[in-house]
Amino acid sequence: MSKRQLKKGNRFVSLKVKWALGTALGSLIIFVVLAMTLVSAFTTDLLRQERHSLQTSAATVTQRLDSSFRTEKQFDSQSVAGLFYQRPRHLEHEGSYYHQSIAQSLSNADLTINVYDAKGRLLFATGKTQLTLRRGADQQVHRVWGTSHQIYVTYRRLKSQSTGQTLGYLQVENHLTSYYQHLRRLRLVSLLLLILVIIAAGLLGYFLSFVLLRPLDDIHDTVVAVRNDPVKDIRVPAMKRYDELSELGQMVNEMLDQMQRYIDQQGQFISDVSHELRTPITIIQGHVEMLDRWGKKDPKLLDSSIKAVLQETSRMNSLVQEMLDLSRAEEVDVNFKGSESVVNDVVTHVYNDYKMVHPDFMFMLDNDLKEKVKVPVYHDHLEQILIILCDNAVKYSDKRKEIHITLSRNLNSVEIGVQDFGEGIGPEDAKRVFDRFYRVDKARSRKKGGNGLGLSIAKRLVEGYHGTISLESSLGYGSLFRVTLPIVEDD
Ligand code: ADP
């Protein structure tokens, strides 16, 4: 692919990279939200379990201590430790939970049980204590800062079940070590997964865009090739897919075809015009040269040459005017949008004019319209179309000088017919009479003042107003031109 050209200061960033980045970012957001929700649900559940285990253990130990001691005096570190590690002797053979030693009944290794005497001195601890005694605490579980992270703690007052005397205090800590271990592992796994997801999504996005956007490269290459050489016959290669990009490729091809047609038409037009202008210019030049050599003193030659030059200049004048009309006719749908005219009035007007100007012809108007019908055509243009058709009918009728004009309507359109009984047009010529500069008999048409542009002007005007023009003709019997135009309905 050729190097991308950009305006100064603009950096080219491939759509594929943008796509890959977009996909990666999208996945990142989705993953983070998902991971956070999952981790939060998981940790909440874990913490609830830890809390529960702390409370159960505290309740069990309290119950065992309260029921085992009668007075504060018996409550010393040795007997408390004994109670923690020995099963009650009379229950040695029973296996129930309540008959195990306290240490055995504690299943959670993160728990540290601290027993204090009534004065708050530490009598016994099952592990490393992180907190000092939190007097005044109730039976609630609190989350407080330990040595390195937050821990759970709960506090109970110990009271002999038999005497009701305060024995001391119990403070149970849950260091949440396994919880933080789980949390760290979870965070690490999430992070690794996140990196993996971003890389995979980015790669997938890039690969997908590479495959899906490949036609863009073909379109780009074609446009660049045509820009460098507008007459190059290159098109976007056919794609075996049916999506927006194949549609775009097709549209680019159609646009290039149309552009090519315009270029061809332009070239053809210039060559036609030069060809048409060459004849009068050659004639004028011939006469002027002749005058220059011999005619200065020959009034007869002078007179005939001036007449010929005048005739040719007026022909050139009409040719230029018709070419102007032709080029203007191409833009009627833009420049004359919203114009309207009453078709009955225009047709009647032209019919009356022709009847007056050509008294040797028999004109007949067959009007089927019962009321006035409006067409979306600028008045002068409708008149111009009718004049072109009537002029031709007059020009190409030699023997039977009769012209019929008809006016009728269909559901949504109105039809104007101009029929003559003159020389007619053969089927091969009939296909081409609407082409620019086309004349069936060039010499004869020229003699009659024709440039071969009348019918092409009429066709462009009619089509510019979304109508149609057609021809039915038979050589030697006459021709019928039909113009159909849409009707403007009054609301
Ligand atoms: P021109 O100015 O030469 O008449 P047009 O475009 O109006 O050019 O017509 C093109 C050619 O079609 C004419 O040269 C003529 O040969 C043929 N033509 C047009 N109208 C008629 C007609 N009513 N009868 C016979 N031939 C016609």
Short mmCIF file of C-alpha atoms and ligand atoms in Angstrom, two decimals:
data_model
loop_
_atom_site.label_atom_id
_atom_site.label_comp_id
_atom_site.label_asym_id
_atom_site.label_seq_id
_atom_site.Cartn_x
_atom_site.Cartn_y
_atom_site.Cartn_z
CA MET A 1 0.00 0.00 0.00
CA SER A 2 1.27 3.46 -0.80
CA LYS A 3 2.29 5.86 1.92
CA ARG A 4 -0.67 7.63 3.51
CA GLN A 5 -0.78 11.34 2.83
CA LEU A 6 -1.96 13.52 5.64
CA LYS A 7 -2.29 17.22 6.36
CA LYS A 8 0.66 18.66 8.25
CA GLY A 9 0.48 17.99 11.96
CA ASN A 10 -1.95 15.08 11.64
CA ARG A 11 -0.55 11.72 12.57
CA PHE A 12 -1.91 8.70 10.74
CA VAL A 13 -3.30 6.10 13.12
CA SER A 14 -4.52 2.96 11.40
CA LEU A 15 -8.13 1.96 11.92
CA LYS A 16 -6.82 -1.50 12.83
CA VAL A 17 -4.80 -0.10 15.72
CA LYS A 18 -7.77 1.98 16.86
CA TRP A 19 -10.01 -1.07 16.63
CA ALA A 20 -7.52 -3.21 18.60
CA LEU A 21 -7.12 -0.52 21.26
CA GLY A 22 -10.89 -0.04 21.48
CA THR A 23 -11.49 -3.77 21.91
CA ALA A 24 -8.73 -4.02 24.53
CA LEU A 25 -10.09 -1.03 26.45
CA GLY A 26 -13.64 -2.37 26.27
CA SER A 27 -12.51 -5.79 27.54
CA LEU A 28 -10.47 -4.12 30.28
CA ILE A 29 -13.50 -2.20 31.55
CA ILE A 30 -15.78 -5.24 31.41
CA PHE A 31 -13.19 -7.46 33.06
CA VAL A 32 -12.41 -4.99 35.85
CA VAL A 33 -16.10 -4.56 36.66
CA LEU A 34 -16.66 -8.32 36.59
CA ALA A 35 -13.55 -9.13 38.63
CA MET A 36 -14.37 -6.48 41.22
CA THR A 37 -17.90 -7.80 41.62
CA LEU A 38 -16.66 -11.39 41.96
CA VAL A 39 -13.83 -10.54 44.37
CA SER A 40 -16.14 -8.41 46.46
CA ALA A 41 -18.78 -11.19 46.64
CA PHE A 42 -16.12 -13.78 47.47
CA THR A 43 -14.37 -11.71 50.15
CA THR A 44 -17.64 -10.67 51.80
CA ASP A 45 -18.53 -14.33 52.11
CA LEU A 46 -15.08 -15.25 53.47
CA LEU A 47 -15.20 -12.43 56.03
CA ARG A 48 -18.65 -13.53 57.13
CA GLN A 49 -17.32 -17.04 57.75
CA GLU A 50 -14.34 -15.68 59.70
CA ARG A 51 -16.64 -13.54 61.84
CA HIS A 52 -18.87 -16.50 62.47
CA SER A 53 -15.96 -18.73 63.44
CA LEU A 54 -14.68 -16.03 65.82
CA GLN A 55 -18.06 -15.68 67.52
CA THR A 56 -18.64 -19.45 67.79
CA SER A 57 -15.19 -20.02 69.27
CA ALA A 58 -15.60 -17.16 71.74
CA ALA A 59 -18.98 -18.53 72.83
CA THR A 60 -17.63 -22.11 73.21
CA VAL A 61 -14.59 -21.05 75.23
CA THR A 62 -16.66 -18.75 77.44
CA GLN A 63 -19.14 -21.49 78.12
CA ARG A 64 -16.36 -24.00 78.96
CA LEU A 65 -14.50 -21.60 81.24
CA ASP A 66 -17.65 -20.35 82.95
CA SER A 67 -18.74 -23.89 83.74
CA SER A 68 -15.29 -25.17 84.87
CA PHE A 69 -14.35 -22.63 87.58
CA ARG A 70 -16.15 -21.72 90.76
CA THR A 71 -14.04 -18.90 92.18
CA GLU A 72 -11.58 -16.31 90.99
CA LYS A 73 -8.84 -18.04 93.04
CA GLN A 74 -9.06 -21.28 91.08
CA PHE A 75 -8.73 -19.23 87.90
CA ASP A 76 -4.95 -19.28 87.36
CA SER A 77 -2.82 -19.80 84.29
CA GLN A 78 -2.04 -23.46 85.05
CA SER A 79 -5.62 -24.59 85.44
CA VAL A 80 -6.74 -22.58 82.42
CA ALA A 81 -3.95 -24.11 80.31
CA GLY A 82 -4.90 -27.55 81.66
CA LEU A 83 -8.46 -27.02 80.64
CA PHE A 84 -7.35 -25.94 77.19
CA TYR A 85 -5.21 -29.01 76.45
CA GLN A 86 -6.84 -31.83 78.47
CA ARG A 87 -10.17 -33.51 77.94
CA PRO A 88 -12.25 -33.84 81.12
CA ARG A 89 -11.10 -37.15 82.72
CA HIS A 90 -14.56 -38.62 83.37
CA LEU A 91 -15.48 -38.12 79.69
CA GLU A 92 -12.31 -39.55 78.13
CA HIS A 93 -14.13 -42.21 76.12
CA GLU A 94 -16.82 -40.02 74.66
CA GLY A 95 -16.18 -38.51 71.29
CA SER A 96 -18.63 -35.61 71.06
CA TYR A 97 -17.51 -32.05 70.29
CA TYR A 98 -18.28 -30.80 73.78
CA HIS A 99 -16.10 -33.50 75.31
CA GLN A 100 -12.92 -32.59 73.43
CA SER A 101 -10.27 -30.30 74.94
CA ILE A 102 -10.85 -26.62 74.10
CA ALA A 103 -7.75 -26.55 71.90
CA GLN A 104 -9.11 -29.52 69.93
CA SER A 105 -12.48 -27.89 69.45
CA LEU A 106 -10.91 -24.82 67.84
CA SER A 107 -10.75 -25.54 64.16
CA ASN A 108 -9.54 -22.14 62.92
CA ALA A 109 -5.74 -21.74 63.14
CA ASP A 110 -6.02 -17.96 62.71
CA LEU A 111 -7.70 -17.63 66.11
CA THR A 112 -5.72 -16.57 69.15
CA ILE A 113 -7.54 -16.94 72.43
CA ASN A 114 -6.35 -14.78 75.27
CA VAL A 115 -7.57 -15.34 78.80
CA TYR A 116 -7.05 -12.57 81.40
CA ASP A 117 -7.69 -12.62 85.13
CA ALA A 118 -10.08 -10.18 86.78
CA LYS A 119 -7.25 -7.60 87.04
CA GLY A 120 -6.58 -7.79 83.34
CA ARG A 121 -3.31 -9.77 83.51
CA LEU A 122 -2.78 -12.24 80.71
CA LEU A 123 -3.08 -15.78 82.08
CA PHE A 124 -3.00 -17.79 78.95
CA ALA A 125 -2.82 -17.33 75.15
CA THR A 126 -3.07 -19.93 72.42
CA GLY A 127 -0.79 -17.96 70.07
CA LYS A 128 0.84 -14.63 69.45
CA THR A 129 -1.31 -11.81 70.83
CA GLN A 130 -1.50 -8.70 68.69
CA LEU A 131 -3.77 -6.52 70.83
CA THR A 132 -3.86 -5.43 74.45
CA LEU A 133 -7.05 -6.14 76.37
CA ARG A 134 -9.86 -3.97 75.06
CA ARG A 135 -11.88 -3.37 78.19
CA GLY A 136 -15.34 -2.02 77.80
CA ALA A 137 -15.94 -3.94 74.62
CA ASP A 138 -19.26 -5.75 74.35
CA GLN A 139 -19.95 -9.05 72.64
CA GLN A 140 -19.67 -7.47 69.19
CA VAL A 141 -17.00 -8.34 66.65
CA HIS A 142 -14.75 -5.39 65.80
CA ARG A 143 -12.42 -4.87 62.88
CA VAL A 144 -9.26 -3.18 64.14
CA TRP A 145 -5.66 -2.71 63.02
CA GLY A 146 -3.34 -5.51 64.11
CA THR A 147 0.44 -5.48 63.63
CA SER A 148 0.38 -5.62 59.85
CA HIS A 149 -3.23 -5.58 58.73
CA GLN A 150 -6.77 -5.35 59.99
CA ILE A 151 -8.00 -8.19 62.21
CA TYR A 152 -11.22 -9.19 63.97
CA VAL A 153 -11.52 -9.16 67.69
CA THR A 154 -14.23 -9.93 70.25
CA TYR A 155 -14.34 -9.65 74.01
CA ARG A 156 -16.25 -11.50 76.77
CA ARG A 157 -16.45 -11.22 80.53
CA LEU A 158 -16.00 -14.65 82.24
CA LYS A 159 -18.44 -15.38 85.05
CA SER A 160 -18.60 -18.59 87.09
CA GLN A 161 -21.79 -20.44 86.36
CA SER A 162 -22.08 -21.84 89.88
CA THR A 163 -21.13 -18.76 92.00
CA GLY A 164 -21.74 -15.92 89.58
CA GLN A 165 -18.30 -14.45 90.48
CA THR A 166 -16.32 -12.62 87.77
CA LEU A 167 -13.43 -14.90 86.85
CA GLY A 168 -11.62 -12.72 84.30
CA TYR A 169 -11.84 -11.75 80.64
CA LEU A 170 -11.60 -13.48 77.33
CA GLN A 171 -10.38 -11.77 74.18
CA VAL A 172 -10.38 -13.73 70.96
CA GLU A 173 -8.47 -12.42 67.91
CA ASN A 174 -8.92 -13.64 64.38
CA HIS A 175 -5.78 -12.63 62.49
CA LEU A 176 -7.48 -13.32 59.14
CA THR A 177 -4.19 -14.71 57.78
CA SER A 178 -5.84 -17.20 55.44
CA TYR A 179 -8.33 -14.54 54.34
CA TYR A 180 -5.51 -12.17 53.33
CA GLN A 181 -3.69 -15.06 51.70
CA HIS A 182 -6.79 -15.83 49.62
CA LEU A 183 -7.23 -12.18 48.83
CA ARG A 184 -3.63 -11.81 47.64
CA ARG A 185 -3.90 -14.95 45.51
CA LEU A 186 -7.18 -13.74 44.06
CA ARG A 187 -5.72 -10.34 43.21
CA LEU A 188 -2.70 -11.94 41.57
CA VAL A 189 -4.85 -14.33 39.50
CA SER A 190 -7.15 -11.44 38.50
CA LEU A 191 -4.19 -9.32 37.46
CA LEU A 192 -2.71 -12.14 35.37
CA LEU A 193 -6.10 -12.83 33.82
CA LEU A 194 -6.56 -9.12 33.12
CA ILE A 195 -3.24 -8.91 31.28
CA LEU A 196 -4.14 -12.04 29.36
CA VAL A 197 -7.59 -10.71 28.46
CA ILE A 198 -6.18 -7.36 27.28
CA ILE A 199 -3.54 -9.01 25.10
CA ALA A 200 -6.03 -11.53 23.69
CA ALA A 201 -8.71 -8.88 23.05
CA GLY A 202 -6.20 -6.53 21.43
CA LEU A 203 -4.85 -9.28 19.19
CA LEU A 204 -8.33 -10.50 18.33
CA GLY A 205 -9.45 -6.94 17.56
CA TYR A 206 -6.43 -6.36 15.36
CA PHE A 207 -6.87 -9.67 13.55
CA LEU A 208 -10.61 -9.12 13.06
CA SER A 209 -10.14 -5.61 11.74
CA PHE A 210 -7.33 -6.86 9.51
CA VAL A 211 -9.67 -9.42 7.96
CA LEU A 212 -12.80 -7.26 7.91
CA LEU A 213 -11.20 -4.04 6.71
CA ARG A 214 -9.05 -5.60 3.99
CA PRO A 215 -11.37 -4.24 1.24
CA LEU A 216 -10.53 -0.73 2.46
CA ASP A 217 -6.98 -1.27 1.23
CA ASP A 218 -8.28 -2.25 -2.22
CA ILE A 219 -10.53 0.83 -2.29
CA HIS A 220 -7.66 3.04 -1.12
CA ASP A 221 -5.28 1.65 -3.76
CA THR A 222 -7.87 2.12 -6.51
CA VAL A 223 -8.63 5.71 -5.50
CA VAL A 224 -4.91 6.55 -5.30
CA ALA A 225 -4.28 4.98 -8.74
CA VAL A 226 -7.17 6.95 -10.30
CA ARG A 227 -6.07 10.15 -8.60
CA ASN A 228 -2.60 9.77 -10.05
CA ASP A 229 -3.92 8.94 -13.50
CA PRO A 230 -7.62 9.84 -13.97
CA VAL A 231 -7.96 8.02 -17.29
CA LYS A 232 -6.54 4.78 -15.91
CA ASP A 233 -9.00 1.94 -16.37
CA ILE A 234 -8.71 0.50 -12.87
CA ARG A 235 -11.54 -0.55 -10.56
CA VAL A 236 -11.93 -1.95 -7.04
CA PRO A 237 -11.61 -5.75 -7.38
CA ALA A 238 -14.83 -7.74 -6.89
CA MET A 239 -15.30 -8.90 -3.29
CA LYS A 240 -16.78 -12.23 -2.30
CA ARG A 241 -18.74 -10.73 0.55
CA TYR A 242 -21.91 -8.76 1.04
CA ASP A 243 -21.53 -6.01 3.58
CA GLU A 244 -21.05 -2.24 3.87
CA LEU A 245 -17.52 -2.39 2.50
CA SER A 246 -18.40 -4.42 -0.59
CA GLU A 247 -21.25 -1.95 -1.11
CA LEU A 248 -18.78 0.92 -0.77
CA GLY A 249 -16.43 -0.76 -3.27
CA GLN A 250 -19.32 -1.12 -5.70
CA MET A 251 -20.31 2.50 -5.21
CA VAL A 252 -16.74 3.66 -5.81
CA ASN A 253 -16.69 1.62 -9.03
CA GLU A 254 -19.99 3.12 -10.16
CA MET A 255 -18.69 6.60 -9.38
CA LEU A 256 -15.51 5.93 -11.34
CA ASP A 257 -17.55 4.59 -14.27
CA GLN A 258 -19.68 7.71 -14.21
CA MET A 259 -16.61 9.92 -14.00
CA GLN A 260 -15.13 8.03 -16.93
CA ARG A 261 -18.35 8.56 -18.90
CA TYR A 262 -18.23 12.28 -18.15
CA ILE A 263 -14.61 12.47 -19.27
CA ASP A 264 -15.45 10.58 -22.48
CA GLN A 265 -18.50 12.75 -23.11
CA GLN A 266 -16.48 15.87 -22.51
CA GLY A 267 -13.83 14.74 -24.98
CA GLN A 268 -16.50 13.71 -27.47
CA PHE A 269 -18.29 17.03 -27.04
CA ILE A 270 -15.15 19.05 -27.69
CA SER A 271 -14.36 16.98 -30.77
CA ASP A 272 -17.99 17.30 -32.02
CA VAL A 273 -18.02 21.05 -31.47
CA SER A 274 -14.69 21.57 -33.22
CA HIS A 275 -15.95 19.44 -36.07
CA GLU A 276 -19.19 21.42 -36.32
CA LEU A 277 -17.39 24.74 -36.20
CA ARG A 278 -14.82 23.72 -38.78
CA THR A 279 -17.30 23.80 -41.71
CA PRO A 280 -18.57 27.40 -41.25
CA ILE A 281 -15.07 28.64 -40.42
CA THR A 282 -13.66 26.98 -43.57
CA ILE A 283 -16.46 28.51 -45.66
CA ILE A 284 -15.89 31.97 -44.16
CA GLN A 285 -12.12 31.65 -44.65
CA GLY A 286 -12.62 30.56 -48.29
CA HIS A 287 -14.82 33.53 -49.06
CA VAL A 288 -12.54 36.03 -47.34
CA GLU A 289 -9.49 34.65 -49.18
CA MET A 290 -11.37 34.83 -52.47
CA LEU A 291 -12.35 38.44 -51.74
CA ASP A 292 -8.78 39.23 -50.80
CA ARG A 293 -7.47 37.94 -54.13
CA TRP A 294 -10.09 38.96 -56.64
CA GLY A 295 -13.23 40.31 -55.04
CA LYS A 296 -12.17 43.74 -53.88
CA LYS A 297 -13.12 45.30 -57.19
CA ASP A 298 -15.83 42.78 -58.20
CA PRO A 299 -19.11 43.97 -56.66
CA LYS A 300 -20.94 40.74 -57.68
CA LEU A 301 -18.40 38.47 -55.94
CA LEU A 302 -18.25 40.86 -52.99
CA ASP A 303 -22.00 40.72 -52.61
CA SER A 304 -22.29 36.92 -52.81
CA SER A 305 -19.34 36.41 -50.45
CA ILE A 306 -20.71 38.80 -47.84
CA LYS A 307 -24.06 36.98 -47.99
CA ALA A 308 -22.32 33.62 -47.53
CA VAL A 309 -20.21 34.91 -44.63
CA LEU A 310 -23.30 36.37 -42.96
CA GLN A 311 -25.17 33.07 -43.36
CA GLU A 312 -22.30 31.11 -41.82
CA THR A 313 -21.87 33.51 -38.91
CA SER A 314 -25.58 33.34 -38.14
CA ARG A 315 -25.31 29.53 -38.27
CA MET A 316 -22.39 29.69 -35.86
CA ASN A 317 -24.43 31.98 -33.68
CA SER A 318 -27.33 29.54 -33.55
CA LEU A 319 -24.90 26.68 -32.93
CA VAL A 320 -23.36 28.49 -29.95
CA GLN A 321 -26.85 29.33 -28.64
CA GLU A 322 -27.97 25.72 -28.96
CA MET A 323 -24.83 24.47 -27.21
CA LEU A 324 -25.55 26.88 -24.39
CA ASP A 325 -29.15 25.61 -24.23
CA LEU A 326 -27.87 22.06 -24.13
CA SER A 327 -25.50 22.70 -21.23
CA ARG A 328 -28.23 24.61 -19.34
CA ALA A 329 -30.69 21.78 -19.96
CA GLU A 330 -28.41 19.52 -17.91
CA GLU A 331 -29.06 21.53 -14.77
CA VAL A 332 -32.82 22.17 -14.91
CA ASP A 333 -33.60 19.89 -12.00
CA VAL A 334 -31.39 22.07 -9.81
CA ASN A 335 -31.93 25.56 -11.25
CA PHE A 336 -35.65 25.33 -12.01
CA LYS A 337 -36.85 23.26 -9.06
CA GLY A 338 -40.41 24.16 -8.09
CA SER A 339 -41.32 25.73 -11.47
CA GLU A 340 -44.81 25.03 -12.83
CA SER A 341 -46.75 25.72 -15.99
CA VAL A 342 -50.23 24.97 -17.28
CA VAL A 343 -49.74 22.50 -20.08
CA ASN A 344 -53.03 23.31 -21.89
CA ASP A 345 -52.12 27.00 -22.17
CA VAL A 346 -48.59 26.41 -23.44
CA VAL A 347 -49.64 23.83 -26.04
CA THR A 348 -52.50 26.02 -27.30
CA HIS A 349 -50.19 29.02 -27.49
CA VAL A 350 -47.56 27.16 -29.54
CA TYR A 351 -50.27 25.62 -31.75
CA ASN A 352 -51.75 29.09 -32.52
CA ASP A 353 -48.31 30.53 -33.28
CA TYR A 354 -47.44 27.76 -35.71
CA LYS A 355 -50.82 27.99 -37.41
CA MET A 356 -50.11 31.65 -38.04
CA VAL A 357 -46.44 31.35 -39.06
CA HIS A 358 -46.96 28.35 -41.39
CA PRO A 359 -50.23 28.94 -43.22
CA ASP A 360 -49.27 26.33 -45.83
CA PHE A 361 -49.48 23.62 -43.11
CA MET A 362 -52.62 22.14 -41.65
CA PHE A 363 -52.26 22.07 -37.86
CA MET A 364 -54.73 20.13 -35.73
CA LEU A 365 -55.00 20.18 -31.96
CA ASP A 366 -56.71 17.25 -30.28
CA ASN A 367 -57.08 18.23 -26.62
CA ASP A 368 -58.52 15.51 -24.34
CA LEU A 369 -57.92 17.41 -21.14
CA LYS A 370 -61.12 18.50 -19.52
CA GLU A 371 -59.50 20.88 -17.08
CA LYS A 372 -56.25 22.79 -16.74
CA VAL A 373 -53.34 20.54 -15.88
CA LYS A 374 -50.13 21.75 -14.27
CA VAL A 375 -46.74 20.19 -14.96
CA PRO A 376 -43.57 20.83 -12.92
CA VAL A 377 -41.77 22.44 -15.86
CA TYR A 378 -40.58 26.02 -16.33
CA HIS A 379 -42.93 27.69 -18.86
CA ASP A 380 -40.19 28.68 -21.37
CA HIS A 381 -38.71 25.19 -21.31
CA LEU A 382 -42.05 23.52 -22.09
CA GLU A 383 -42.44 25.96 -24.96
CA GLN A 384 -38.90 25.22 -26.14
CA ILE A 385 -39.59 21.47 -26.20
CA LEU A 386 -42.76 21.96 -28.26
CA ILE A 387 -41.01 24.37 -30.64
CA ILE A 388 -38.19 21.87 -31.27
CA LEU A 389 -40.71 19.12 -32.11
CA CYS A 390 -42.96 21.35 -34.23
CA ASP A 391 -39.96 22.91 -36.01
CA ASN A 392 -38.72 19.43 -36.95
CA ALA A 393 -42.20 18.36 -38.04
CA VAL A 394 -42.34 21.38 -40.35
CA LYS A 395 -38.74 20.98 -41.53
CA TYR A 396 -39.02 17.29 -42.42
CA SER A 397 -42.50 17.32 -44.05
CA ASP A 398 -42.35 17.83 -47.80
CA LYS A 399 -45.45 16.42 -49.47
CA ARG A 400 -48.20 16.02 -46.90
CA LYS A 401 -48.13 19.21 -44.89
CA GLU A 402 -50.21 18.14 -41.93
CA ILE A 403 -49.28 18.19 -38.25
CA HIS A 404 -51.32 16.75 -35.38
CA ILE A 405 -50.79 17.84 -31.81
CA THR A 406 -52.51 15.75 -29.14
CA LEU A 407 -52.94 16.30 -25.44
CA SER A 408 -54.15 13.56 -23.09
CA ARG A 409 -53.73 12.45 -19.50
CA ASN A 410 -53.04 9.21 -17.68
CA LEU A 411 -53.35 8.70 -13.94
CA ASN A 412 -50.27 10.67 -12.88
CA SER A 413 -48.95 12.07 -16.12
CA VAL A 414 -49.86 14.09 -19.14
CA GLU A 415 -48.88 13.12 -22.68
CA ILE A 416 -48.19 15.53 -25.54
CA GLY A 417 -47.94 14.06 -29.05
CA VAL A 418 -46.53 15.80 -32.12
CA GLN A 419 -47.15 13.85 -35.30
CA ASP A 420 -46.19 14.61 -38.87
CA PHE A 421 -46.65 12.75 -42.15
CA GLY A 422 -43.31 13.68 -43.66
CA GLU A 423 -40.20 11.74 -44.55
CA GLY A 424 -40.04 9.67 -41.34
CA ILE A 425 -36.97 8.06 -39.79
CA GLY A 426 -35.61 4.52 -40.32
CA PRO A 427 -35.28 2.20 -37.26
CA GLU A 428 -31.45 2.47 -37.08
CA ASP A 429 -31.50 6.28 -37.22
CA ALA A 430 -34.46 6.44 -34.81
CA LYS A 431 -32.19 5.00 -32.09
CA ARG A 432 -29.72 7.83 -32.52
CA VAL A 433 -31.71 10.98 -33.30
CA PHE A 434 -31.61 12.04 -29.64
CA ASP A 435 -27.76 11.94 -29.66
CA ARG A 436 -25.84 15.19 -29.83
CA PHE A 437 -25.08 16.43 -33.40
CA TYR A 438 -26.77 13.41 -34.95
CA ARG A 439 -28.49 14.08 -38.26
CA VAL A 440 -29.95 11.46 -40.57
CA ASP A 441 -28.87 13.32 -43.69
CA LYS A 442 -26.19 15.75 -42.65
CA ALA A 443 -26.14 17.82 -45.87
CA ARG A 444 -29.93 18.15 -46.09
CA SER A 445 -30.34 18.96 -42.44
CA ARG A 446 -27.60 21.57 -42.70
CA LYS A 447 -29.38 23.14 -45.65
CA LYS A 448 -32.50 23.39 -43.49
CA GLY A 449 -30.49 25.12 -40.76
CA GLY A 450 -30.25 22.11 -38.42
CA ASN A 451 -27.29 21.54 -36.10
CA GLY A 452 -28.40 18.16 -34.80
CA LEU A 453 -28.86 19.51 -31.28
CA GLY A 454 -32.64 20.17 -31.13
CA LEU A 455 -33.77 16.68 -30.07
CA SER A 456 -30.92 16.22 -27.59
CA ILE A 457 -31.87 19.54 -25.94
CA ALA A 458 -35.54 18.40 -25.83
CA LYS A 459 -34.57 15.02 -24.34
CA ARG A 460 -32.38 16.53 -21.63
CA LEU A 461 -35.06 19.06 -20.69
CA VAL A 462 -37.79 16.41 -20.49
CA GLU A 463 -35.63 14.01 -18.49
CA GLY A 464 -34.44 16.86 -16.26
CA TYR A 465 -38.08 17.33 -15.26
CA HIS A 466 -38.49 13.58 -14.69
CA GLY A 467 -40.47 12.98 -17.88
CA THR A 468 -39.88 10.75 -20.91
CA ILE A 469 -39.65 11.35 -24.62
CA SER A 470 -40.09 8.65 -27.27
CA LEU A 471 -40.33 8.30 -31.01
CA GLU A 472 -42.44 6.14 -33.27
CA SER A 473 -41.54 6.53 -36.90
CA SER A 474 -41.78 4.83 -40.23
CA LEU A 475 -39.55 5.79 -43.13
CA GLY A 476 -41.59 7.57 -45.77
CA TYR A 477 -44.75 7.78 -43.66
CA GLY A 478 -43.99 10.23 -40.90
CA SER A 479 -43.06 10.38 -37.23
CA LEU A 480 -44.78 10.66 -33.86
CA PHE A 481 -42.90 12.16 -30.90
CA ARG A 482 -44.47 11.54 -27.48
CA VAL A 483 -43.57 13.56 -24.40
CA THR A 484 -44.82 12.39 -21.01
CA LEU A 485 -44.56 14.70 -18.01
CA PRO A 486 -45.61 14.21 -14.38
CA ILE A 487 -48.65 16.16 -13.16
CA VAL A 488 -48.59 18.60 -10.26
CA GLU A 489 -51.63 17.80 -8.13
CA ASP A 490 -53.28 20.80 -6.45
CA ASP A 491 -53.82 20.17 -2.75
P1 ADP B 1 -31.74 19.20 -36.38
O1 ADP B 1 -31.43 20.51 -35.82
O2 ADP B 1 -30.74 18.70 -37.37
O3 ADP B 1 -33.14 19.00 -36.81
P2 ADP B 1 -32.52 17.47 -34.23
O4 ADP B 1 -31.76 16.99 -33.08
O5 ADP B 1 -33.74 18.25 -33.98
O6 ADP B 1 -31.49 18.23 -35.18
O7 ADP B 1 -32.90 16.19 -35.08
C1 ADP B 1 -31.93 15.23 -35.36
C2 ADP B 1 -32.20 14.56 -36.67
O8 ADP B 1 -33.39 13.77 -36.55
C3 ADP B 1 -32.50 15.52 -37.76
O9 ADP B 1 -31.33 15.91 -38.40
C4 ADP B 1 -33.39 14.70 -38.65
O10 ADP B 1 -32.62 13.95 -39.55
C5 ADP B 1 -34.11 13.76 -37.73
N1 ADP B 1 -35.48 14.23 -37.43
C6 ADP B 1 -35.87 14.93 -36.37
N2 ADP B 1 -37.20 15.15 -36.38
C7 ADP B 1 -37.67 14.55 -37.48
C8 ADP B 1 -38.98 14.42 -38.06
N3 ADP B 1 -40.06 14.93 -37.48
N4 ADP B 1 -39.07 13.72 -39.21
C9 ADP B 1 -37.99 13.19 -39.79
N5 ADP B 1 -36.73 13.27 -39.29
C10 ADP B 1 -36.58 13.95 -38.17
#
